[in-house]
Tab-separated table of C-alpha atoms and ligand atoms in Angstrom:
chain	number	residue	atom	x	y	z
J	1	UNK	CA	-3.500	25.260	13.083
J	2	UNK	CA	-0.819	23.861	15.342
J	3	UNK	CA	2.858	25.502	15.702
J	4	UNK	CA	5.087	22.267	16.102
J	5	UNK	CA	6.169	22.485	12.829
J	6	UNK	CA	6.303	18.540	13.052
J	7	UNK	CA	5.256	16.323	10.143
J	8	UNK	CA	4.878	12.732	10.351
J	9	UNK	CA	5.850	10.980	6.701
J	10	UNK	CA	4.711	7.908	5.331
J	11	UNK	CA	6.112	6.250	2.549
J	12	UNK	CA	5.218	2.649	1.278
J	13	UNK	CA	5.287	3.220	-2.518
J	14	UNK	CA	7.684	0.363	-3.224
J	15	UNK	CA	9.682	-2.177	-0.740
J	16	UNK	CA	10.336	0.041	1.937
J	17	UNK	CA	7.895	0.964	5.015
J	18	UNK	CA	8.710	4.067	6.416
J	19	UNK	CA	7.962	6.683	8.777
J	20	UNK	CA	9.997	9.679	10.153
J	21	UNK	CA	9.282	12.532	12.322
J	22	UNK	CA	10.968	15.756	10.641
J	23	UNK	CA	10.393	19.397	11.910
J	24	UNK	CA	10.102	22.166	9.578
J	25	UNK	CA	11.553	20.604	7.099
J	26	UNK	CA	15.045	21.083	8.038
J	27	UNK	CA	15.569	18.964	11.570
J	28	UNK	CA	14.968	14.856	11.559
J	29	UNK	CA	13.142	13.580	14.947
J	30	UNK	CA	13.108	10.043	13.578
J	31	UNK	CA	13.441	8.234	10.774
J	32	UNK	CA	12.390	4.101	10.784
J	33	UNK	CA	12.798	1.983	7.606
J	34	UNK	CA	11.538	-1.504	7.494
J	35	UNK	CA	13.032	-3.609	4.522
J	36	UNK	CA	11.545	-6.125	3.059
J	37	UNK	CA	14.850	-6.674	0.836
J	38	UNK	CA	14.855	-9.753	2.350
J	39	UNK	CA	11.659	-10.908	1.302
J	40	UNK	CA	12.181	-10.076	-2.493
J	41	UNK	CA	15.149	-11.280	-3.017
J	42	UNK	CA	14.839	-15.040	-3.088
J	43	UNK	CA	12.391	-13.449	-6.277
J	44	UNK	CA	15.202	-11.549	-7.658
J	45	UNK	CA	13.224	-8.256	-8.073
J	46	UNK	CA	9.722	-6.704	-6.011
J	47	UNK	CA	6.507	-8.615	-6.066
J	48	UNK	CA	3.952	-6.566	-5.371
J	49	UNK	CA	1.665	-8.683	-3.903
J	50	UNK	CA	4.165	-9.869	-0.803
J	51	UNK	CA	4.714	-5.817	-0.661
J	52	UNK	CA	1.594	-4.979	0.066
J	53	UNK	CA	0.905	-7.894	2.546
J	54	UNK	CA	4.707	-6.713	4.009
J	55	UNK	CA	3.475	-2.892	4.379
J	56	UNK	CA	0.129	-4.093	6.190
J	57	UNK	CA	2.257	-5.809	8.731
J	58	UNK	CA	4.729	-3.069	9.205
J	59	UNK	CA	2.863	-0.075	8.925
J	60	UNK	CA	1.007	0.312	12.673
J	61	UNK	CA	4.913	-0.977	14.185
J	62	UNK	CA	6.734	1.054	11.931
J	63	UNK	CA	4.752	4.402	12.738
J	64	UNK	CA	4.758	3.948	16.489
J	65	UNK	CA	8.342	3.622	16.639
J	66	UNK	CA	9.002	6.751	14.509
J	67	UNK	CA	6.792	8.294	17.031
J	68	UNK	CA	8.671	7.200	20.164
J	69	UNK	CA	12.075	7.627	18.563
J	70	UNK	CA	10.973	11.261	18.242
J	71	UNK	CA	9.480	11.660	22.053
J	72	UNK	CA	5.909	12.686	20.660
J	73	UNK	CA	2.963	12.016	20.268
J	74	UNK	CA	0.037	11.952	17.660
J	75	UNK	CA	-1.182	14.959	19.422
J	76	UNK	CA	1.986	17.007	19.015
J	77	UNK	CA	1.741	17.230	15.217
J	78	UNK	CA	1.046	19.682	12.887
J	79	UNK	CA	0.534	17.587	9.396
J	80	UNK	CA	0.429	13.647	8.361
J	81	UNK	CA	2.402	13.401	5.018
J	82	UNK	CA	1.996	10.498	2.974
J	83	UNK	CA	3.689	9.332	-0.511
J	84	UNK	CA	0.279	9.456	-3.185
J	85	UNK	CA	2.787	8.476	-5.898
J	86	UNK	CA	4.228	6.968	-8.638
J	87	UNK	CA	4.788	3.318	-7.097
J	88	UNK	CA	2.904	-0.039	-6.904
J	89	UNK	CA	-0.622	0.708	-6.436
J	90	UNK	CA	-1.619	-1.960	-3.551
J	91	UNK	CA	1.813	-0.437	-1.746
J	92	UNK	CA	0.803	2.859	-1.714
J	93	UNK	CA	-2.651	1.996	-0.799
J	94	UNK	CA	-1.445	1.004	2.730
J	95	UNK	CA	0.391	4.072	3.357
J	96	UNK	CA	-2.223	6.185	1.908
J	97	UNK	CA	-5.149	4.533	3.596
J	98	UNK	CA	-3.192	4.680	7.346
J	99	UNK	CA	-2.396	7.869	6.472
J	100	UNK	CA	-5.883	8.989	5.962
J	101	UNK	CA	-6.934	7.260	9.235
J	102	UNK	CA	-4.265	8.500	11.454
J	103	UNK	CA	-5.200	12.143	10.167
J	104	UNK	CA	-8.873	11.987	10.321
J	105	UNK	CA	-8.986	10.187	13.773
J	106	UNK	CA	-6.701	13.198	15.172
J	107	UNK	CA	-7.863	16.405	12.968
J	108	UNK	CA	-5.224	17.076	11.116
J	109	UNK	CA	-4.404	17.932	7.610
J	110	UNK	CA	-3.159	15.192	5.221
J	111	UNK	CA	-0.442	16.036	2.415
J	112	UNK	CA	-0.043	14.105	-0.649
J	113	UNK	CA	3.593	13.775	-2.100
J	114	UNK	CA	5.000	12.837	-4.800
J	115	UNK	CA	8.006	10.206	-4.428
J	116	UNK	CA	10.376	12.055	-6.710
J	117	UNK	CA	9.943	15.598	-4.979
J	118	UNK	CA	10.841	13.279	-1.710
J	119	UNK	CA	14.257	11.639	-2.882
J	120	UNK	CA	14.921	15.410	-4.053
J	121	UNK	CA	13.912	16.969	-0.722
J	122	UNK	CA	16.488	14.204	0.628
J	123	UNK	CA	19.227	16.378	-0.650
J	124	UNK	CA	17.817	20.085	0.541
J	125	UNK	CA	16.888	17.946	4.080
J	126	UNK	CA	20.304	16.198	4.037
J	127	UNK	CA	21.977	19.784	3.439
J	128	UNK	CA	19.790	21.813	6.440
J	129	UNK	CA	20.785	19.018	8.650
J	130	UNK	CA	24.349	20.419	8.054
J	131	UNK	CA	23.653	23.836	8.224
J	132	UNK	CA	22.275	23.290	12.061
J	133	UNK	CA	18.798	22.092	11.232
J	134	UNK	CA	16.894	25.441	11.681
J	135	UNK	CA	16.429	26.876	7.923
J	136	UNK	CA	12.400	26.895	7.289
J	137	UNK	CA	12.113	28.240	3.843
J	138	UNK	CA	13.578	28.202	0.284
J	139	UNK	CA	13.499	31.971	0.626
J	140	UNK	CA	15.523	32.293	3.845
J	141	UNK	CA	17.949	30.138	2.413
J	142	UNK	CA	18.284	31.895	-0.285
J	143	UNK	CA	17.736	28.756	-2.273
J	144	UNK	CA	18.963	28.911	-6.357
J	145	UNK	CA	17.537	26.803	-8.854
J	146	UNK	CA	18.896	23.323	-9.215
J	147	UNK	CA	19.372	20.398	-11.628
J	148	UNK	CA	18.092	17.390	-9.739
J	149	UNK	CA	18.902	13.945	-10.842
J	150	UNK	CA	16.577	11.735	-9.566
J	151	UNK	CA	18.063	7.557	-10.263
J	152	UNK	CA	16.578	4.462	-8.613
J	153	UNK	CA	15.170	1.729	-9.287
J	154	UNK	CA	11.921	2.816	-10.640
J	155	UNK	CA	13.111	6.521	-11.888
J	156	UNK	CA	16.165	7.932	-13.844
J	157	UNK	CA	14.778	11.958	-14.160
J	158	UNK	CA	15.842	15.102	-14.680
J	159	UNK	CA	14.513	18.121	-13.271
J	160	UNK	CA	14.689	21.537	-12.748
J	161	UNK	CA	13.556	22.614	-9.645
J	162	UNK	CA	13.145	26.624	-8.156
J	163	UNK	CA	12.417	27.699	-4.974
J	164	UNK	CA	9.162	30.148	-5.567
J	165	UNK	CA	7.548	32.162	-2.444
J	166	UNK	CA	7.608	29.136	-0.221
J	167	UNK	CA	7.331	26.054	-2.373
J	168	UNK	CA	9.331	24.569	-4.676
J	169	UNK	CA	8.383	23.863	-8.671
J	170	UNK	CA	9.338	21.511	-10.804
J	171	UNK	CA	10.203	21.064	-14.799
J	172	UNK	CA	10.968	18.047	-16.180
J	173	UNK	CA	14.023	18.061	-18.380
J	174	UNK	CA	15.078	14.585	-19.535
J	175	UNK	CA	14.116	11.106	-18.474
J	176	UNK	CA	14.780	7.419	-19.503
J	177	UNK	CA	12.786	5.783	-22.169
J	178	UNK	CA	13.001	2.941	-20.890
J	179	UNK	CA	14.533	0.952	-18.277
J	180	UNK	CA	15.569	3.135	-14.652
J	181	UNK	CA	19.701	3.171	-14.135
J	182	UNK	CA	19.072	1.184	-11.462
J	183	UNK	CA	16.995	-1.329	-13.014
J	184	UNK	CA	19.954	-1.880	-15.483
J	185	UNK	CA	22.220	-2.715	-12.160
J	186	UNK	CA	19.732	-5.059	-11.033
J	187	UNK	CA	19.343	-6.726	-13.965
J	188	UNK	CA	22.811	-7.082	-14.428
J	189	UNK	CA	23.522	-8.208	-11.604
J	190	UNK	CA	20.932	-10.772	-11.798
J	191	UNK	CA	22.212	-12.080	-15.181
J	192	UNK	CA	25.679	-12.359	-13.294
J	193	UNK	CA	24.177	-14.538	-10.795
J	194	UNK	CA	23.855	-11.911	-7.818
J	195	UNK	CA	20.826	-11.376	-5.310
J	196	UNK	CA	18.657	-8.670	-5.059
J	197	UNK	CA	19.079	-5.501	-5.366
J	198	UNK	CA	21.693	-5.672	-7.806
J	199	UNK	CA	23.491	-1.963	-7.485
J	200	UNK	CA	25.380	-2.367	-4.003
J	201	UNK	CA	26.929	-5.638	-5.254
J	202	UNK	CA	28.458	-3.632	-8.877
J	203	UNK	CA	29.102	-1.137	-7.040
J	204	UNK	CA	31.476	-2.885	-4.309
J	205	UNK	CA	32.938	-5.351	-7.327
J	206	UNK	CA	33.287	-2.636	-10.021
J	207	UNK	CA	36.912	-1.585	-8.799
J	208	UNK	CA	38.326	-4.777	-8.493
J	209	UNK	CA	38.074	-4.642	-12.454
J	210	UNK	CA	39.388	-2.926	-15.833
J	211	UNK	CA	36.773	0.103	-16.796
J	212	UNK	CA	37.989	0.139	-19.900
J	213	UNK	CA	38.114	-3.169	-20.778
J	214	UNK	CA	34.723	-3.412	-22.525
J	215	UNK	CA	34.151	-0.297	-24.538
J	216	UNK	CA	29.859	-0.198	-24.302
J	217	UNK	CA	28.817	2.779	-26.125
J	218	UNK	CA	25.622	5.272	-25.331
J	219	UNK	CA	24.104	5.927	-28.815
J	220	UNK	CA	22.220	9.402	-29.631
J	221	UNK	CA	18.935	9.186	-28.638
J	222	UNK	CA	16.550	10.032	-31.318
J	223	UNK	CA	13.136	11.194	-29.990
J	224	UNK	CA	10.980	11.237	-33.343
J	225	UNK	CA	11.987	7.022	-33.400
J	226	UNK	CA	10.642	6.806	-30.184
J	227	UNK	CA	7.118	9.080	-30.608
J	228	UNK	CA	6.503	7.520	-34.002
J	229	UNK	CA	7.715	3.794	-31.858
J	230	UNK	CA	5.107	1.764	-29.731
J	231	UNK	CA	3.674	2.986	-26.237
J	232	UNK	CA	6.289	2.844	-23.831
J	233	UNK	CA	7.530	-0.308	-22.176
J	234	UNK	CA	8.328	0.678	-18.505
J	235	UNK	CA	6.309	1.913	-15.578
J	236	UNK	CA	9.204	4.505	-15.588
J	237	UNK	CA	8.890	5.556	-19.286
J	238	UNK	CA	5.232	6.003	-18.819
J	239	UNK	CA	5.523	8.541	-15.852
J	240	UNK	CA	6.065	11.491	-18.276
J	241	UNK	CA	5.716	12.498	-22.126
J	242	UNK	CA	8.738	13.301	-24.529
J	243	UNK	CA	7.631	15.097	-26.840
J	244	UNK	CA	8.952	18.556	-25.629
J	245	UNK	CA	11.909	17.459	-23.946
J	246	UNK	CA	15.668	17.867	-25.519
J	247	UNK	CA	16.540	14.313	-26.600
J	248	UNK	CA	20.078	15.387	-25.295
J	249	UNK	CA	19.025	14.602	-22.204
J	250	UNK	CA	17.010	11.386	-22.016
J	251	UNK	CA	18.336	8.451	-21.658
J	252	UNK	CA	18.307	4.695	-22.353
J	253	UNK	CA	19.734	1.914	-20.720
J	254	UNK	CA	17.567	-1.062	-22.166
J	255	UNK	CA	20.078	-1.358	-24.516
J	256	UNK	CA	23.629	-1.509	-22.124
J	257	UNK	CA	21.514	-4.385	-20.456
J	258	UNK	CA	21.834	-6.271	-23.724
J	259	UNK	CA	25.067	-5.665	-24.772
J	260	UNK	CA	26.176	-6.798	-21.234
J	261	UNK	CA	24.165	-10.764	-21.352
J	262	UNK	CA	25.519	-10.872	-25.195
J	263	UNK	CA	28.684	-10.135	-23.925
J	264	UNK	CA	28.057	-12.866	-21.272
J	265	UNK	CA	27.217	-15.317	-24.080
J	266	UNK	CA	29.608	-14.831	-26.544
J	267	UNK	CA	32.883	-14.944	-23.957
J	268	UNK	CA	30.855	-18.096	-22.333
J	269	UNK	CA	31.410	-16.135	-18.780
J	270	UNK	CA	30.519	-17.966	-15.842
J	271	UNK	CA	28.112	-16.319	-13.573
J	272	UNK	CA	28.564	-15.945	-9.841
J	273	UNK	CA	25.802	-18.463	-9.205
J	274	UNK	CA	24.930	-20.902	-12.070
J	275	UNK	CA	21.593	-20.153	-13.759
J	276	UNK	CA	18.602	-20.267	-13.175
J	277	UNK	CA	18.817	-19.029	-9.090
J	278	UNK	CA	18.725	-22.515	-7.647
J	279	UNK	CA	22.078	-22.039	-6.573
J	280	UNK	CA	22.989	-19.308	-3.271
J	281	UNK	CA	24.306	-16.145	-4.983
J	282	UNK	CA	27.339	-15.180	-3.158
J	283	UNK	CA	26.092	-13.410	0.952
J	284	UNK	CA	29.531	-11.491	0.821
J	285	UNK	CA	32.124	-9.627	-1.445
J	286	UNK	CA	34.879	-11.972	-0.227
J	287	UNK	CA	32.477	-15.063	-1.860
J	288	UNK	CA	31.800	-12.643	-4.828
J	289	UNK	CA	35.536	-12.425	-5.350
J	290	UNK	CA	36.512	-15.737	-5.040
J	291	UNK	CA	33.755	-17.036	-7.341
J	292	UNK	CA	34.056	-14.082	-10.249
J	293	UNK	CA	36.718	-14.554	-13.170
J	294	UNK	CA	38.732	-11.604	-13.433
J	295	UNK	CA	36.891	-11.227	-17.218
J	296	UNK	CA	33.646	-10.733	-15.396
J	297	UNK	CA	35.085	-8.187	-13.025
J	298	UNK	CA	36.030	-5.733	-15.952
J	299	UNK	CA	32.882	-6.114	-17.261
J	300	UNK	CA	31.013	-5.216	-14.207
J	301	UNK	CA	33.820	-2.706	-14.029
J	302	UNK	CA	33.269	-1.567	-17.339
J	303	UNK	CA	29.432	-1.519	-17.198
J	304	UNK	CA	29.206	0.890	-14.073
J	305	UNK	CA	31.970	3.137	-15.890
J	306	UNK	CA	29.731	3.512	-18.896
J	307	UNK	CA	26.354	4.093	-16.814
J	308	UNK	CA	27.698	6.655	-14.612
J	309	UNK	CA	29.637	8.313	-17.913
J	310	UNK	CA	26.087	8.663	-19.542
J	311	UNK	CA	24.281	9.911	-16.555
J	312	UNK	CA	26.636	12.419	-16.068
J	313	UNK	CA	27.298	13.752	-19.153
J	314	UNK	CA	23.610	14.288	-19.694
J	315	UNK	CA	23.133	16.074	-16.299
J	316	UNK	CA	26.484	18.161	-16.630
J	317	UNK	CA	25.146	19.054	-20.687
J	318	UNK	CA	21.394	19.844	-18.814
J	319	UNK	CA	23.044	21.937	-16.242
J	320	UNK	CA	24.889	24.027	-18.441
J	321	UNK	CA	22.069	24.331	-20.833
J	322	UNK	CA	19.625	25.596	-18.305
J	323	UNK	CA	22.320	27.507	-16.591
J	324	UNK	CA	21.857	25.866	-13.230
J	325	UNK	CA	24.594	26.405	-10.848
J	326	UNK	CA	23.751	23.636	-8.601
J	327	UNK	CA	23.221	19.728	-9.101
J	328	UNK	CA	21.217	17.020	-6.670
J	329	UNK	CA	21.729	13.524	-6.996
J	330	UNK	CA	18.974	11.229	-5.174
J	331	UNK	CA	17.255	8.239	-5.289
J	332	UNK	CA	18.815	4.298	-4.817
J	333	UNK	CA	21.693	4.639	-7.219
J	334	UNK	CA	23.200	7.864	-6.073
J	335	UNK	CA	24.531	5.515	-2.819
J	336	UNK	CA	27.298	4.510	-5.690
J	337	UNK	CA	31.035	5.260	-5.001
J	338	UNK	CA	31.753	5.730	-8.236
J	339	UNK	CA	28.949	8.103	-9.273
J	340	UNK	CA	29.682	10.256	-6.575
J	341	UNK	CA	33.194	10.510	-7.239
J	342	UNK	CA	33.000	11.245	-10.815
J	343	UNK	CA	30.000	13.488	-10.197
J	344	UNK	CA	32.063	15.548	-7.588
J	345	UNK	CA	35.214	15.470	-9.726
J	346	UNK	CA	33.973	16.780	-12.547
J	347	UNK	CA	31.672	19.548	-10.818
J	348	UNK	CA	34.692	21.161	-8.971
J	349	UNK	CA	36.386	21.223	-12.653
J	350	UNK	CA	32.949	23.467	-14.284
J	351	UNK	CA	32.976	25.459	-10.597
J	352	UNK	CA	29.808	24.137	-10.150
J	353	UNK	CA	27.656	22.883	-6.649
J	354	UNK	CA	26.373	18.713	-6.704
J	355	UNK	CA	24.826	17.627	-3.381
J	356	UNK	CA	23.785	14.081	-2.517
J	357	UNK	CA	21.537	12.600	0.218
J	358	UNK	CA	23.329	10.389	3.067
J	359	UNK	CA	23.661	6.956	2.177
J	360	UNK	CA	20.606	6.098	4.525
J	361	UNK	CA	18.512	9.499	2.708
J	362	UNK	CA	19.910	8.074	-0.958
J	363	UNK	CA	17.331	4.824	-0.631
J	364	UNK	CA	13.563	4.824	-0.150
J	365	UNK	CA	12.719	6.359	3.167
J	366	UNK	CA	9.953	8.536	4.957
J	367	UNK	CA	12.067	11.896	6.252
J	368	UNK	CA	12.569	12.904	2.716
J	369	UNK	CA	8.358	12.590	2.389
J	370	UNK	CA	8.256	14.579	5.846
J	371	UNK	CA	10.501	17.196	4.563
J	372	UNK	CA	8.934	17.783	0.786
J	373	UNK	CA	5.373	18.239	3.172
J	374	UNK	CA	6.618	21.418	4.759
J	375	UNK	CA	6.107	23.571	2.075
J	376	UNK	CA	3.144	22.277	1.300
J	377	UNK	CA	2.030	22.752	4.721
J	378	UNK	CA	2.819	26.777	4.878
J	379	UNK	CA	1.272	27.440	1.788
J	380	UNK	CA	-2.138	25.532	2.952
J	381	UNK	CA	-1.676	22.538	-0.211
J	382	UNK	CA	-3.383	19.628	1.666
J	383	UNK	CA	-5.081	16.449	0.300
J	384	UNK	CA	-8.650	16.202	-0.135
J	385	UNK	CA	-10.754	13.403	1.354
J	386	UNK	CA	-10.756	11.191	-1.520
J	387	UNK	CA	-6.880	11.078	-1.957
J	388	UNK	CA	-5.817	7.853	-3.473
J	389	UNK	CA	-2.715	5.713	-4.862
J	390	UNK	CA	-1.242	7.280	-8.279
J	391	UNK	CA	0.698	4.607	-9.858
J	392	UNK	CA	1.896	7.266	-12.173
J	393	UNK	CA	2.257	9.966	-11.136
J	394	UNK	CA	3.950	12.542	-12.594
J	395	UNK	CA	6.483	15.415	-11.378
J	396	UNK	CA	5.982	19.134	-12.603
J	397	UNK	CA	5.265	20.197	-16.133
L	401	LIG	O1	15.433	4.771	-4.374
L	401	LIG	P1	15.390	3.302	-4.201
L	401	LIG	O2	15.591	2.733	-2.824
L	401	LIG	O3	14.005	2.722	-4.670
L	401	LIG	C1	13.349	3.153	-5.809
L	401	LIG	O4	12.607	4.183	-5.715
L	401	LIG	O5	13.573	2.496	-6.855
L	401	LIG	O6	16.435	2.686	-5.239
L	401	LIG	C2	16.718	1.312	-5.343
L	401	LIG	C3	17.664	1.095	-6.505
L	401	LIG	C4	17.925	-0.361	-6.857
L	401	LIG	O7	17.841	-0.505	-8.258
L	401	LIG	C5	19.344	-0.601	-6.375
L	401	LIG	O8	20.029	-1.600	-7.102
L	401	LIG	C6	19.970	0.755	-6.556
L	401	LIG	O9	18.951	1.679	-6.194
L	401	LIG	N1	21.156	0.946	-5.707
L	401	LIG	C7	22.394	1.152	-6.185
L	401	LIG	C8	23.261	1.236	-5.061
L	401	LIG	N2	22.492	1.104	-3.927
L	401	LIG	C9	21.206	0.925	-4.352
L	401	LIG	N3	22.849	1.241	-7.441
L	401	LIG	C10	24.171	1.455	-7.617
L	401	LIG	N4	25.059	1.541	-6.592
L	401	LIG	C11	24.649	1.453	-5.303
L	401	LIG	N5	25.521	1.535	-4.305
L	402	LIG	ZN1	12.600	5.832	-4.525
């Protein structure tokens, strides 16, 4: 077994190809991120047929560069890491399948990861790239147990995740029943007439706007509704069962979605682009500004307020209930001002720790896959031959 302690990471799971060079875990060599935001957003969301045709074309480029960004070569790795899951099937397929090749043509070990132990391995990468680069385990950290919030577009999770011997495990605590937080932004936004994705265009609008001007209320979530209800709607709601988890901490944002287009109908508010998307959305917040009604800013306002409020009381509720010290914020939607703000606000006022990726770690990318493989790689958890895509896959317990 090599001694580089360098992993290559692959991650195509969504609309994103990646690749990054990270060493032990703690030091990023290289981290490349093609977009295909571009591509999708004349479609207002992902289709995941032009994704995988997108990660074909990008994946030989996209590896190569992360390779020469890094100075190395094939030869001076240790492990190929490569997201298995959850995602869109044919995307993952390309990662998974170059993956396979790369590491069977040079004789090394392939590890499968799971997306949501990379966005929270953004964080703990995010936070040894500030401590100098050069911790290699949870132990000689002295890692703690932490509440991760995991929110994208695909995922709004809770977990609890503990450093043991070398790797990391993983509880779920709470999860959305249905739509992702950051499938509510898009889908806002989309209703309102902006492009694709939907969350940085709230999130530069919302203060520009009233908070309070809409009161949208989170109701209680009652579990037994839901497991007596139909089979879940959403790829996200399917990624885990309920049954055991406190409905204190799931949450639901079909509903907010709702409120927000009836609200849109009943005060007759105009969007930023008339429906349907013949019309250009705004390109820039100055064009956003100039086309939005000051009524439509408090309700973007208003809408972010009350997403961020829910997400955060449910984490701060989780953390104190499982007595974790320490919160991590990942995944697409933890790029927001506003979250971070509040978050930070209100941990200093319970004395407690919350971490969040960079903005560039916060969005789909491959270092975070690099940096979940190196425990994997010390404790010998590699991939067998037959890996393939798991659209579902699920995190811990
Ligand atoms: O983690 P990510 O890149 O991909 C998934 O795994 O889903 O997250 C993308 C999601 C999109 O829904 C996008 O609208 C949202 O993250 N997002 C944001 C912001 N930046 C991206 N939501 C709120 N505020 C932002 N600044
Ligand atoms: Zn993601």
């Amino acid at each position: 077994m090599g001694s580089s302690g360098l992993i290559l990471g692959i991650e195509s799971s969504c609309d994103e190809t990646a690749a990054a060079v990270v060493e032990r875990g703690a030091r990023t060599l290289s981290s490349v991120v093609a977009s295909q935001i571009k591509l999708h957003a004349r479609y207002g969301g992902v289709v995941p047929e032009l994704a995988s045709r997108e990660h074909l074309r990008a994946i030989v480029p996209v590896v190569r560069t992360a390779l020469d960004q890094a100075g190395i070569t094939l030869a001076d790795l240790d492990a190929i890491a490569v997201t298995s899951g959850p995602g869109l099937a044919g995307a993952l397929l390309v990662g998974i399948t170059y993956a396979k090749a790369l590491a069977f043509a040079q004789g090394l070990p392939l590890i499968a990861i799971n997306h949501l132990e990379g966005h929270i391995h953004a964080v703990l990468l995010h936070e040894k790239s500030l401590a100098g680069g050069n911790v290699t385990t949870p132990e000689e950290q002295e890692e703690e147990q932490a509440l991760a919030l995991v929110v994208s577009g695909g995922h709004t999770h809770l977990y609890l995740a503990r450093p043991v011997h070398n790797a990391w495990s993983y509880s779920l605590v709470g999860r959305t029943l249905d739509d992702a937080a950051g499938e509510a932004y898009d889908k806002v936004a989309k209703l309102l007439g902006f492009g694709y994705p939907g969350g940085p265009w709230i999130d530069a609008l919302a203060r520009f706007g009233d908070a309070h001007a809409v009161p949208f209320a989170f109701a209680q979530i009652k579990t037994k509704v839901h497991l007596l209800g139909k089979a879940p709607r959403t790829k996200a709601a399917r990624t885990a069962p309920i049954a055991d988890l406190d409905p204190h901490f799931l949450f639901s944002f079909s509903g907010i979605k709702t409120a927000v287009l009836r609200y849109v109908e009943l005060q007759g508010l105009r969007p930023a682009a008339p429906l349907p998307l013949t019309a250009k959305p705004p390109q820039n917040k100055q064009e956003a500004l100039a086309l939005c009604p000051q009524q439509t800013l408090d309700l973007i306002a208003s809408f972010q307020h009350a997403v961020v409020g829910d997400l955060m009381k449910k984490t701060f509720a989780a953390a104190e209930s499982l007595g974790a010290r320490r919160i991590l914020v990942t995944g697409g939607v933890a790029a927001n001002r506003e979250l971070r703000a509040r978050f930070t606000a209100e941990a200093q006022l319970r004395r407690l720790l919350v971490a969040f990726p960079t903005l560039a770690l916060s969005t789909d990318n491959a270092a975070m896959i690099a940096a979940a493989a190196w425990p994997h790689y010390q404790s010998g958890e590699f991939a067998a031959s037959d890996l393939s895509a798991n659209p579902s896959l699920a995190l811990g317990r």
